[in-house]
PDB file of C-alpha atoms in Angstrom:
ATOM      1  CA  UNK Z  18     129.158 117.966 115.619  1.00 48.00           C
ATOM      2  CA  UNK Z  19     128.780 121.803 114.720  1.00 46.00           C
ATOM      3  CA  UNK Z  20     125.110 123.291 115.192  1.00 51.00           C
ATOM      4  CA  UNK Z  21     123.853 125.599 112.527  1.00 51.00           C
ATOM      5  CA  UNK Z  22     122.734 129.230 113.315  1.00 50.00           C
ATOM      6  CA  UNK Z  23     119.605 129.618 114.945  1.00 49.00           C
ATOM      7  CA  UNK Z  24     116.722 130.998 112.709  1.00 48.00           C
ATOM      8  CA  UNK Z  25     113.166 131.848 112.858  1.00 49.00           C
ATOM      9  CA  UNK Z  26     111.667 128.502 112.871  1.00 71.00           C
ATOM     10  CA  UNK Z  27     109.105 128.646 110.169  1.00 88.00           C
ATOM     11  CA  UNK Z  28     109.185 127.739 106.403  1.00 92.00           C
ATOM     12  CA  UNK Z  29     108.185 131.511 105.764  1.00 93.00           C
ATOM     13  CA  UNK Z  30     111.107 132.798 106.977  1.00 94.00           C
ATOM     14  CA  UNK Z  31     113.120 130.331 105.111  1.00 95.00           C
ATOM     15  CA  UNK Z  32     111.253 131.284 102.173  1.00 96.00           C
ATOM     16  CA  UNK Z  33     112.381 135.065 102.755  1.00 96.00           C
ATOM     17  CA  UNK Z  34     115.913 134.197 103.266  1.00 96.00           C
ATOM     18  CA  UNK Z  35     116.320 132.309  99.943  1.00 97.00           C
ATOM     19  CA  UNK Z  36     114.335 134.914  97.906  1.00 97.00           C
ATOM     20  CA  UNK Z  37     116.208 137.649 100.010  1.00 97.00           C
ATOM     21  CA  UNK Z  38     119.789 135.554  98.550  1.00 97.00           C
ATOM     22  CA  UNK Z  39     118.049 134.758  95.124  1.00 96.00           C
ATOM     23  CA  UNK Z  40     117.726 138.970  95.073  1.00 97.00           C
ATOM     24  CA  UNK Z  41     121.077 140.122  96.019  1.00 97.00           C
ATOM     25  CA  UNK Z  42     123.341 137.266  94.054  1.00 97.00           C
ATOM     26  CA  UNK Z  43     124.189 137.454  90.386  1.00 96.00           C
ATOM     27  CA  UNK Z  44     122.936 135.112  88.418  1.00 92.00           C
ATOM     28  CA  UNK Z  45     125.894 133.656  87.112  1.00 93.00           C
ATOM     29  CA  UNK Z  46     127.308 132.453  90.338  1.00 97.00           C
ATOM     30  CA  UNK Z  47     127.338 129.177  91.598  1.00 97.00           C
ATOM     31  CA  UNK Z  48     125.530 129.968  94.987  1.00 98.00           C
ATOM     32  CA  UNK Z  49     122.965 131.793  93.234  1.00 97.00           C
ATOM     33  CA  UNK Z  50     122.449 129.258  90.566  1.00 94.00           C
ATOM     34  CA  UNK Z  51     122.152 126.806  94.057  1.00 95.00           C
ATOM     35  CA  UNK Z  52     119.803 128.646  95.635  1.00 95.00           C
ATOM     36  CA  UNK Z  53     117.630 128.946  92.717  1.00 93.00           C
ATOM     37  CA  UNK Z  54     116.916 125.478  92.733  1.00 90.00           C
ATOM     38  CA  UNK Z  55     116.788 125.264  96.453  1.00 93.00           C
ATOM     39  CA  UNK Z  56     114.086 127.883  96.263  1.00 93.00           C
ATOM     40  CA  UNK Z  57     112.061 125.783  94.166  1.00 90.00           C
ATOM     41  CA  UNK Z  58     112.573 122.706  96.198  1.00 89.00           C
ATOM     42  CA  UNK Z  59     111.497 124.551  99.462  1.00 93.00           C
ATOM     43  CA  UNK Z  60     108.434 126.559  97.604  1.00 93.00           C
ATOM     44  CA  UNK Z  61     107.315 123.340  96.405  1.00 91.00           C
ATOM     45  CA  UNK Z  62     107.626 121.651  99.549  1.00 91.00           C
ATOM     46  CA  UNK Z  63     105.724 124.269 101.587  1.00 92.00           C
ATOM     47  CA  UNK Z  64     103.072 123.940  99.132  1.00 93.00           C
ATOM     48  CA  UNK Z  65     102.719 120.011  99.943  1.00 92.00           C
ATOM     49  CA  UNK Z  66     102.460 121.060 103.610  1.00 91.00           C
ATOM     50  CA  UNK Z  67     100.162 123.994 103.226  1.00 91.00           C
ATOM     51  CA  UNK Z  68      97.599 121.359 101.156  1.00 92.00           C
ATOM     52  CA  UNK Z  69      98.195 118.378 103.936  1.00 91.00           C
ATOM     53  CA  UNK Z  70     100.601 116.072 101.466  1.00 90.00           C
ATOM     54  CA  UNK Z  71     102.424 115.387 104.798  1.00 90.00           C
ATOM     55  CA  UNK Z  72     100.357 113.156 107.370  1.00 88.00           C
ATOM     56  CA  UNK Z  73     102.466 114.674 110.143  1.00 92.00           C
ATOM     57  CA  UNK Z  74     102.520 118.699 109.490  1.00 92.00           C
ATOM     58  CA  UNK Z  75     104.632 119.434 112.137  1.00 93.00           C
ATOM     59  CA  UNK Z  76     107.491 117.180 111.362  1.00 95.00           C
ATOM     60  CA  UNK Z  77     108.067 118.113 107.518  1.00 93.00           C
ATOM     61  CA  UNK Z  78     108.137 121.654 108.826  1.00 94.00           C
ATOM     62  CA  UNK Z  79     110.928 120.653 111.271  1.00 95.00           C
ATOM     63  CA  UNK Z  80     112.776 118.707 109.254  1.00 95.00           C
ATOM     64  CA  UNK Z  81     112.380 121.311 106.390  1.00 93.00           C
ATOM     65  CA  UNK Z  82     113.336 124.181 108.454  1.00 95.00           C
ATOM     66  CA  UNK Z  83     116.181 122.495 109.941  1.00 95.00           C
ATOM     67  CA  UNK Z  84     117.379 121.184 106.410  1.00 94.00           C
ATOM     68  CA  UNK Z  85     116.923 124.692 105.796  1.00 95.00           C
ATOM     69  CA  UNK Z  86     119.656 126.178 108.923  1.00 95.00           C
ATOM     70  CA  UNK Z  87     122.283 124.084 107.518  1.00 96.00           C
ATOM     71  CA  UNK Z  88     122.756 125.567 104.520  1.00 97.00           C
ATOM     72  CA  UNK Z  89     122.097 129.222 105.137  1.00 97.00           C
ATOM     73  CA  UNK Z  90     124.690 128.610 108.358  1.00 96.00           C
ATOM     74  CA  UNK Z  91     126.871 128.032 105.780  1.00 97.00           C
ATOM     75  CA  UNK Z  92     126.236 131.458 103.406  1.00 97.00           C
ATOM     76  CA  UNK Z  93     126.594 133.244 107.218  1.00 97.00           C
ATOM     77  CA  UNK Z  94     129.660 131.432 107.795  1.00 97.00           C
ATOM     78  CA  UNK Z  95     131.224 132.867 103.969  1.00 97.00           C
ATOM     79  CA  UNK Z  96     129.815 135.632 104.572  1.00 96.00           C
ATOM     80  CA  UNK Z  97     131.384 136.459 107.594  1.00 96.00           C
ATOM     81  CA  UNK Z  98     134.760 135.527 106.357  1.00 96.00           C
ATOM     82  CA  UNK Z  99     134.786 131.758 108.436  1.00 97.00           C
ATOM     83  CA  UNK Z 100     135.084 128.695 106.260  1.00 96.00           C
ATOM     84  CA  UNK Z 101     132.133 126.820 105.911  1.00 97.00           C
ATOM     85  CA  UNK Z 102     131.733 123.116 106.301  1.00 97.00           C
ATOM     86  CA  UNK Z 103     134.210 121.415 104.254  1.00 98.00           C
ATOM     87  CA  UNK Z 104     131.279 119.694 102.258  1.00 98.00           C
ATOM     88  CA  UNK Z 105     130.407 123.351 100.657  1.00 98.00           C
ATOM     89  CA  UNK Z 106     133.599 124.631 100.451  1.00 98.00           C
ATOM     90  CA  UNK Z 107     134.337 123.542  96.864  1.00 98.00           C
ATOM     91  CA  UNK Z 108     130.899 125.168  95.644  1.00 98.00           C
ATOM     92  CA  UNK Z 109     132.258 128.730  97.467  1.00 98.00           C
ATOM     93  CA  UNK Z 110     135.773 128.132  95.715  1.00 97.00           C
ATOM     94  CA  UNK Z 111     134.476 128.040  92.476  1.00 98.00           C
ATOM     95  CA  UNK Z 112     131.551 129.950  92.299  1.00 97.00           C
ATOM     96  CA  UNK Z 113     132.477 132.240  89.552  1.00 96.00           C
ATOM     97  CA  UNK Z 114     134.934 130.011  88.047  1.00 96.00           C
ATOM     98  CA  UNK Z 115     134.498 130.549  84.059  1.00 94.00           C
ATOM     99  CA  UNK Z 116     134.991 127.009  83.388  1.00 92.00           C
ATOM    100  CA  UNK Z 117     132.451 125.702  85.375  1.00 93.00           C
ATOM    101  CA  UNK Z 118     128.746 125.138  84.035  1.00 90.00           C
ATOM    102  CA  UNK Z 119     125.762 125.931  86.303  1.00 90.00           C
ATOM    103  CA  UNK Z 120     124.213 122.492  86.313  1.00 88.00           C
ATOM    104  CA  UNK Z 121     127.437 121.878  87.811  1.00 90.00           C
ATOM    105  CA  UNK Z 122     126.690 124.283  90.598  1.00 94.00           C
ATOM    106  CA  UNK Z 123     123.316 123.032  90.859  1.00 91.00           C
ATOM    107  CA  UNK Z 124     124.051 119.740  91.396  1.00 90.00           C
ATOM    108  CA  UNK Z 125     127.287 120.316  93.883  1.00 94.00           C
ATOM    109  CA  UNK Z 126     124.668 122.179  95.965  1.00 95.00           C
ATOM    110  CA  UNK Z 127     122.556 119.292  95.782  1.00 92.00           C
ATOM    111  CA  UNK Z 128     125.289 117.265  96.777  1.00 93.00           C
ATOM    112  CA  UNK Z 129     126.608 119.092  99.547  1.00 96.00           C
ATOM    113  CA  UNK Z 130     123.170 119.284 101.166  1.00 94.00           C
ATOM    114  CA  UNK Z 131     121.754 116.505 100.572  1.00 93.00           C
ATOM    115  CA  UNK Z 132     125.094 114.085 101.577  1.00 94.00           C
ATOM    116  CA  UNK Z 133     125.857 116.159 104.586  1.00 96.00           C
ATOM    117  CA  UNK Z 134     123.193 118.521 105.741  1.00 96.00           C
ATOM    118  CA  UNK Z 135     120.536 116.335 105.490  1.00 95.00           C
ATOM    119  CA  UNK Z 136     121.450 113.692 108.023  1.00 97.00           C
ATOM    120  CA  UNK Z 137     122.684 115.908 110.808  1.00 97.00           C
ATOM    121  CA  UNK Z 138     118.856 117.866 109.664  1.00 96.00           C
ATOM    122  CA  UNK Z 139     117.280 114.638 110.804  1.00 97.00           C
ATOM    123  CA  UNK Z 140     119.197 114.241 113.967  1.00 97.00           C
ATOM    124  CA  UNK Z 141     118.777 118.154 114.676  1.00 96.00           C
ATOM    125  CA  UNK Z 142     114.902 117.343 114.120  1.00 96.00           C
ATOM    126  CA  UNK Z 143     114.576 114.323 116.283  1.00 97.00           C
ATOM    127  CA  UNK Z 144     116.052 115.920 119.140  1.00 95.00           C
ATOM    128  CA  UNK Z 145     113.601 118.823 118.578  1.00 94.00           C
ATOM    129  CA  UNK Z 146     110.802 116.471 118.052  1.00 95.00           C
ATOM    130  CA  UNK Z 147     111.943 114.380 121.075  1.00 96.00           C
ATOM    131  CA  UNK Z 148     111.488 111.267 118.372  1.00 97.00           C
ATOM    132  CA  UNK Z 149     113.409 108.474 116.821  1.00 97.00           C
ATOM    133  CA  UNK Z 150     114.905 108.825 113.306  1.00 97.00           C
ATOM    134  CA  UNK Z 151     112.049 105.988 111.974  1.00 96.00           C
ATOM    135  CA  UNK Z 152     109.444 108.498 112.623  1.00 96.00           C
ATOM    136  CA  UNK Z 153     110.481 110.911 110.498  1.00 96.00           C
ATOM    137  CA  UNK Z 154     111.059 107.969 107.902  1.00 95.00           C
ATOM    138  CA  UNK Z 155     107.799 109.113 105.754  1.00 93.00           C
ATOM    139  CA  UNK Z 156     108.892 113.269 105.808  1.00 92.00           C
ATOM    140  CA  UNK Z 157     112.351 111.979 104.403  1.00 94.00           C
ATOM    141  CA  UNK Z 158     110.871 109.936 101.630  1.00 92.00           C
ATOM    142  CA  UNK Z 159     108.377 112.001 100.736  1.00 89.00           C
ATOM    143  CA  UNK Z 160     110.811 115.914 100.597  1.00 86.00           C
ATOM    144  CA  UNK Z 161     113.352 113.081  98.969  1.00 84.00           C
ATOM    145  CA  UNK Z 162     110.843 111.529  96.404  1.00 84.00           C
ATOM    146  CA  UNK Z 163     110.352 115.614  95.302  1.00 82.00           C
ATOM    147  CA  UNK Z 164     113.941 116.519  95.254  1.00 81.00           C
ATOM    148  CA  UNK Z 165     114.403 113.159  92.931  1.00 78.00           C
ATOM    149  CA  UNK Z 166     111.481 114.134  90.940  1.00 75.00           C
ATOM    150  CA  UNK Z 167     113.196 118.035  90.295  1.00 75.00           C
ATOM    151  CA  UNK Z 168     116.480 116.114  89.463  1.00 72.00           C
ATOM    152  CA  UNK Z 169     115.595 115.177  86.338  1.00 70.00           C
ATOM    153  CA  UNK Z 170     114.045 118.787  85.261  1.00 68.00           C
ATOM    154  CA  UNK Z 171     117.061 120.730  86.624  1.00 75.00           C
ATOM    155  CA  UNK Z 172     119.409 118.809  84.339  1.00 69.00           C
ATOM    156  CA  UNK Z 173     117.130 119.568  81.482  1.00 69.00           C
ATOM    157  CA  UNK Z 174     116.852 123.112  81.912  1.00 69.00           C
ATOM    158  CA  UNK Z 175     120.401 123.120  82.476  1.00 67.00           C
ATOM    159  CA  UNK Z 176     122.243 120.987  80.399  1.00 63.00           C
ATOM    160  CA  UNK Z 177     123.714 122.927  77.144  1.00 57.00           C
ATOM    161  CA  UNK Z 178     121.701 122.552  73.947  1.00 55.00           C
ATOM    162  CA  UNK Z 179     122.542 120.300  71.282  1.00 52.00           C
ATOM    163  CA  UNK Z 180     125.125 123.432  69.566  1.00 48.00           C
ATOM    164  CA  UNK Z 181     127.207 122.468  72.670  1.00 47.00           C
ATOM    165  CA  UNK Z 182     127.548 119.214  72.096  1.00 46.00           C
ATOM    166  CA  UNK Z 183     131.903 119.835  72.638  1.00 50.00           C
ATOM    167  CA  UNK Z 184     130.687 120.613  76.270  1.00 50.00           C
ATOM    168  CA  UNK Z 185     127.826 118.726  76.788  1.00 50.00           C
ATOM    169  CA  UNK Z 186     129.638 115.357  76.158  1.00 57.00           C
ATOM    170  CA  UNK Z 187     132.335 115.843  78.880  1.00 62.00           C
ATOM    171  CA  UNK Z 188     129.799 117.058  80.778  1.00 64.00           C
ATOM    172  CA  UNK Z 189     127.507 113.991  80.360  1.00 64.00           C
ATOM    173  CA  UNK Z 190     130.099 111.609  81.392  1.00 57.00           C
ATOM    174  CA  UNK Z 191     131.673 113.925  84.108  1.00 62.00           C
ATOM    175  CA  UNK Z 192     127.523 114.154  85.993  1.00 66.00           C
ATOM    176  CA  UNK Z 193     126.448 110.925  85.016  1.00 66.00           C
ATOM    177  CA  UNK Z 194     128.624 109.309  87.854  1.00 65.00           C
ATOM    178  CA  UNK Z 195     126.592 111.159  90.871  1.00 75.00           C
ATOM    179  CA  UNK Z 196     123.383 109.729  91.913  1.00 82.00           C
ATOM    180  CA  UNK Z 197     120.833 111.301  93.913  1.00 83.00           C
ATOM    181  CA  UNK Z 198     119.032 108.604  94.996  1.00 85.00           C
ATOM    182  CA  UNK Z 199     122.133 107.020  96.233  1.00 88.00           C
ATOM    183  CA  UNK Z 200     123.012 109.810  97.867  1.00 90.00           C
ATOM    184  CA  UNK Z 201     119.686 110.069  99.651  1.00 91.00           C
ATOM    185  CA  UNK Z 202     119.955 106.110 100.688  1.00 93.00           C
ATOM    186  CA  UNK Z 203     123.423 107.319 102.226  1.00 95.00           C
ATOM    187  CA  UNK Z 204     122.354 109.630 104.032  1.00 96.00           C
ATOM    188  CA  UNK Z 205     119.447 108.247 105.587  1.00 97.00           C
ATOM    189  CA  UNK Z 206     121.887 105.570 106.684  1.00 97.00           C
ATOM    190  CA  UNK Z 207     123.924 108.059 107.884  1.00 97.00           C
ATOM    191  CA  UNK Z 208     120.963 109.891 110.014  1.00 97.00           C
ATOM    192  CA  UNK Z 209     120.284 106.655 111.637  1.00 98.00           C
ATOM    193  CA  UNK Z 210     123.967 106.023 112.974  1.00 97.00           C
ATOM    194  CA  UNK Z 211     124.784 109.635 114.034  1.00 97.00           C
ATOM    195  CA  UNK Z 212     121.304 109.047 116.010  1.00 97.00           C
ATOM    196  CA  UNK Z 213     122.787 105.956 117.255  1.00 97.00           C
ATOM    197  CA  UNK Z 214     126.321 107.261 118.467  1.00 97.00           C
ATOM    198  CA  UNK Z 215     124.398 110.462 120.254  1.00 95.00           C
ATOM    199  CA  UNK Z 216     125.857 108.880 123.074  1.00 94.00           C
ATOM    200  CA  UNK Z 217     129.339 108.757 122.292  1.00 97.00           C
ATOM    201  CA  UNK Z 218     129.775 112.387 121.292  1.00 95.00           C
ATOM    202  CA  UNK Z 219     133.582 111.788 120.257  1.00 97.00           C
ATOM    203  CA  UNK Z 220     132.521 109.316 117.928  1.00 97.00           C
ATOM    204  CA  UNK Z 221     129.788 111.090 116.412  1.00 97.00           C
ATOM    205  CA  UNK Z 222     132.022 113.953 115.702  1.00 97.00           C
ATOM    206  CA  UNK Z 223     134.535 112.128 114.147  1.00 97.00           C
ATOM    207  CA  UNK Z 224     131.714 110.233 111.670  1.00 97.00           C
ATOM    208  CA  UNK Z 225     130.102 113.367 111.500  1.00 97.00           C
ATOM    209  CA  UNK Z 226     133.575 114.816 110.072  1.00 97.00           C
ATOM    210  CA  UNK Z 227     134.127 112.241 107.849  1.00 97.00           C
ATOM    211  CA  UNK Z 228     130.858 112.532 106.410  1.00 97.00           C
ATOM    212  CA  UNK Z 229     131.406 115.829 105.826  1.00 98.00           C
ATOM    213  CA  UNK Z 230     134.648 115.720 103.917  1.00 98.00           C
ATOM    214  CA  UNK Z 231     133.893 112.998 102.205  1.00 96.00           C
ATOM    215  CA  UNK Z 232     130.875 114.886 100.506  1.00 96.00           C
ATOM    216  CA  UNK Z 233     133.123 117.920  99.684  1.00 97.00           C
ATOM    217  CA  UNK Z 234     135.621 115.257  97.937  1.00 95.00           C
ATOM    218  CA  UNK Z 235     132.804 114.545  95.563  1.00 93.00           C
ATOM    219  CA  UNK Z 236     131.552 117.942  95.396  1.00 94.00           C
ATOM    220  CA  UNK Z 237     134.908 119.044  94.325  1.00 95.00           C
ATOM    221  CA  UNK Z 238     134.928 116.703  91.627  1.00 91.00           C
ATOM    222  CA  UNK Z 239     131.756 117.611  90.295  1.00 91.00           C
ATOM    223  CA  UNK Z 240     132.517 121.345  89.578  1.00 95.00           C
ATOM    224  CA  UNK Z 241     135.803 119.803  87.530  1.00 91.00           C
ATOM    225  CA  UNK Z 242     136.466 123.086  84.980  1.00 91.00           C
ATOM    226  CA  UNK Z 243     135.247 121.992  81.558  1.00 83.00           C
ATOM    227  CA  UNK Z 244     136.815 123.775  77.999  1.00 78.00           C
ATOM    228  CA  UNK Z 245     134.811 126.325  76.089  1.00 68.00           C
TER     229      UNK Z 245
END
């Protein structure tokens, strides 16, 4: 399975590189809109770590950090003119599509990262850990349990108002049929058997793969052009 970039391992640095994006990306585009709310996922979670919400310091940091690489391997990736995992490729298609709303964005972000990144994150971070995927089991609830918790307040902040209601319906019904916390029982599913077929490399690349464009199918979907 591909390996992310290699970046300075600390949630400080992954702090810079979001506010460093955050600075440089308009605000109307769909990566920036992303990263915005990836930003306030990561600030928050350092903040947990920094006043000991996590029992086991060291392995939020790695897992956060890691979660971290996959993603901003991906902005390297567009940014050096590559394609990026097929799981973010619809969110760097459309990113300044007109027709597309930026809870949209947000949550096709969410999607691609938390469907795909997330479980090779945990593999990435057991192998750095030297660990099994149960002992990160608490890390993964608990950055999951804050990401779940944000869900609800990025959808209010971004969801039109109630003069939009011509948008907001569509838009409703369109959103409505993606669910983080399925997607987080998925992955953590899918952590445990990439963990599981580390043996059988072939394999593992091919579910790894999958995985991937099976995300990006639903991430495509969600950033479906809505009318004015």
């Amino acid at each position: 399975m591909p390996q992310p970039q290699q970046f300075d391992p600390t949630v400080d640095a992954v702090l810079s590189r979001l506010r460093a994006l955050d600075a440089a990306l308009p605000e109307r585009d769909g990566i920036a809109v992303f990263n915005r709310v990836y930003l306030a996922v990561t600030e928050a979670v350092d903040s947990r770590i920094d006043a000991g919400r996590f029992p086991d310091a060291r392995a939020a940091i790695t897992l956060d950090v890691r979660f971290a690489e996959r993603y901003l391997a991906a902005v390297d990736t567009v940014s050096d003119g590559r394609r990026p995992p097929a799981c973010w490729r619809p969110l760097f298609q459309f990113r300044r599509h007109p027709g597309v709303r930026p809870l949209q964005f947000a949550l096709a972000g969410i999607n691609a990262h938390i469907g795909h990144d997330l479980a090779l994150a945990v593999v990435d971070s057991c192998r750095s850990l030297c660990c099994e995927p149960a002992d990160l089991e608490d890390e993964f609830d608990r950055v999951g349990d804050l990401l779940v918790s944000l869900e609800e307040h990025i959808r209010e902040e971004l969801m039109p108002g109630p003069d939009l209601l011509q948008i907001a319906d569509p838009l409703t019904h369109l959103l409505g049929s993606w669910s983080l916390e399925r997607a987080r029982e998925a992955t953590w599913t899918a952590a445990r058997a990439l963990w599981a077929l580390r043996r059988l490399p072939d394999v593992a690349e091919e579910f790894s793969e999958r995985l991937d464009t099976a995300v990006g199918f639903a991430g495509r979907m969600l950033l479906t052009p809505l009318p004015d």
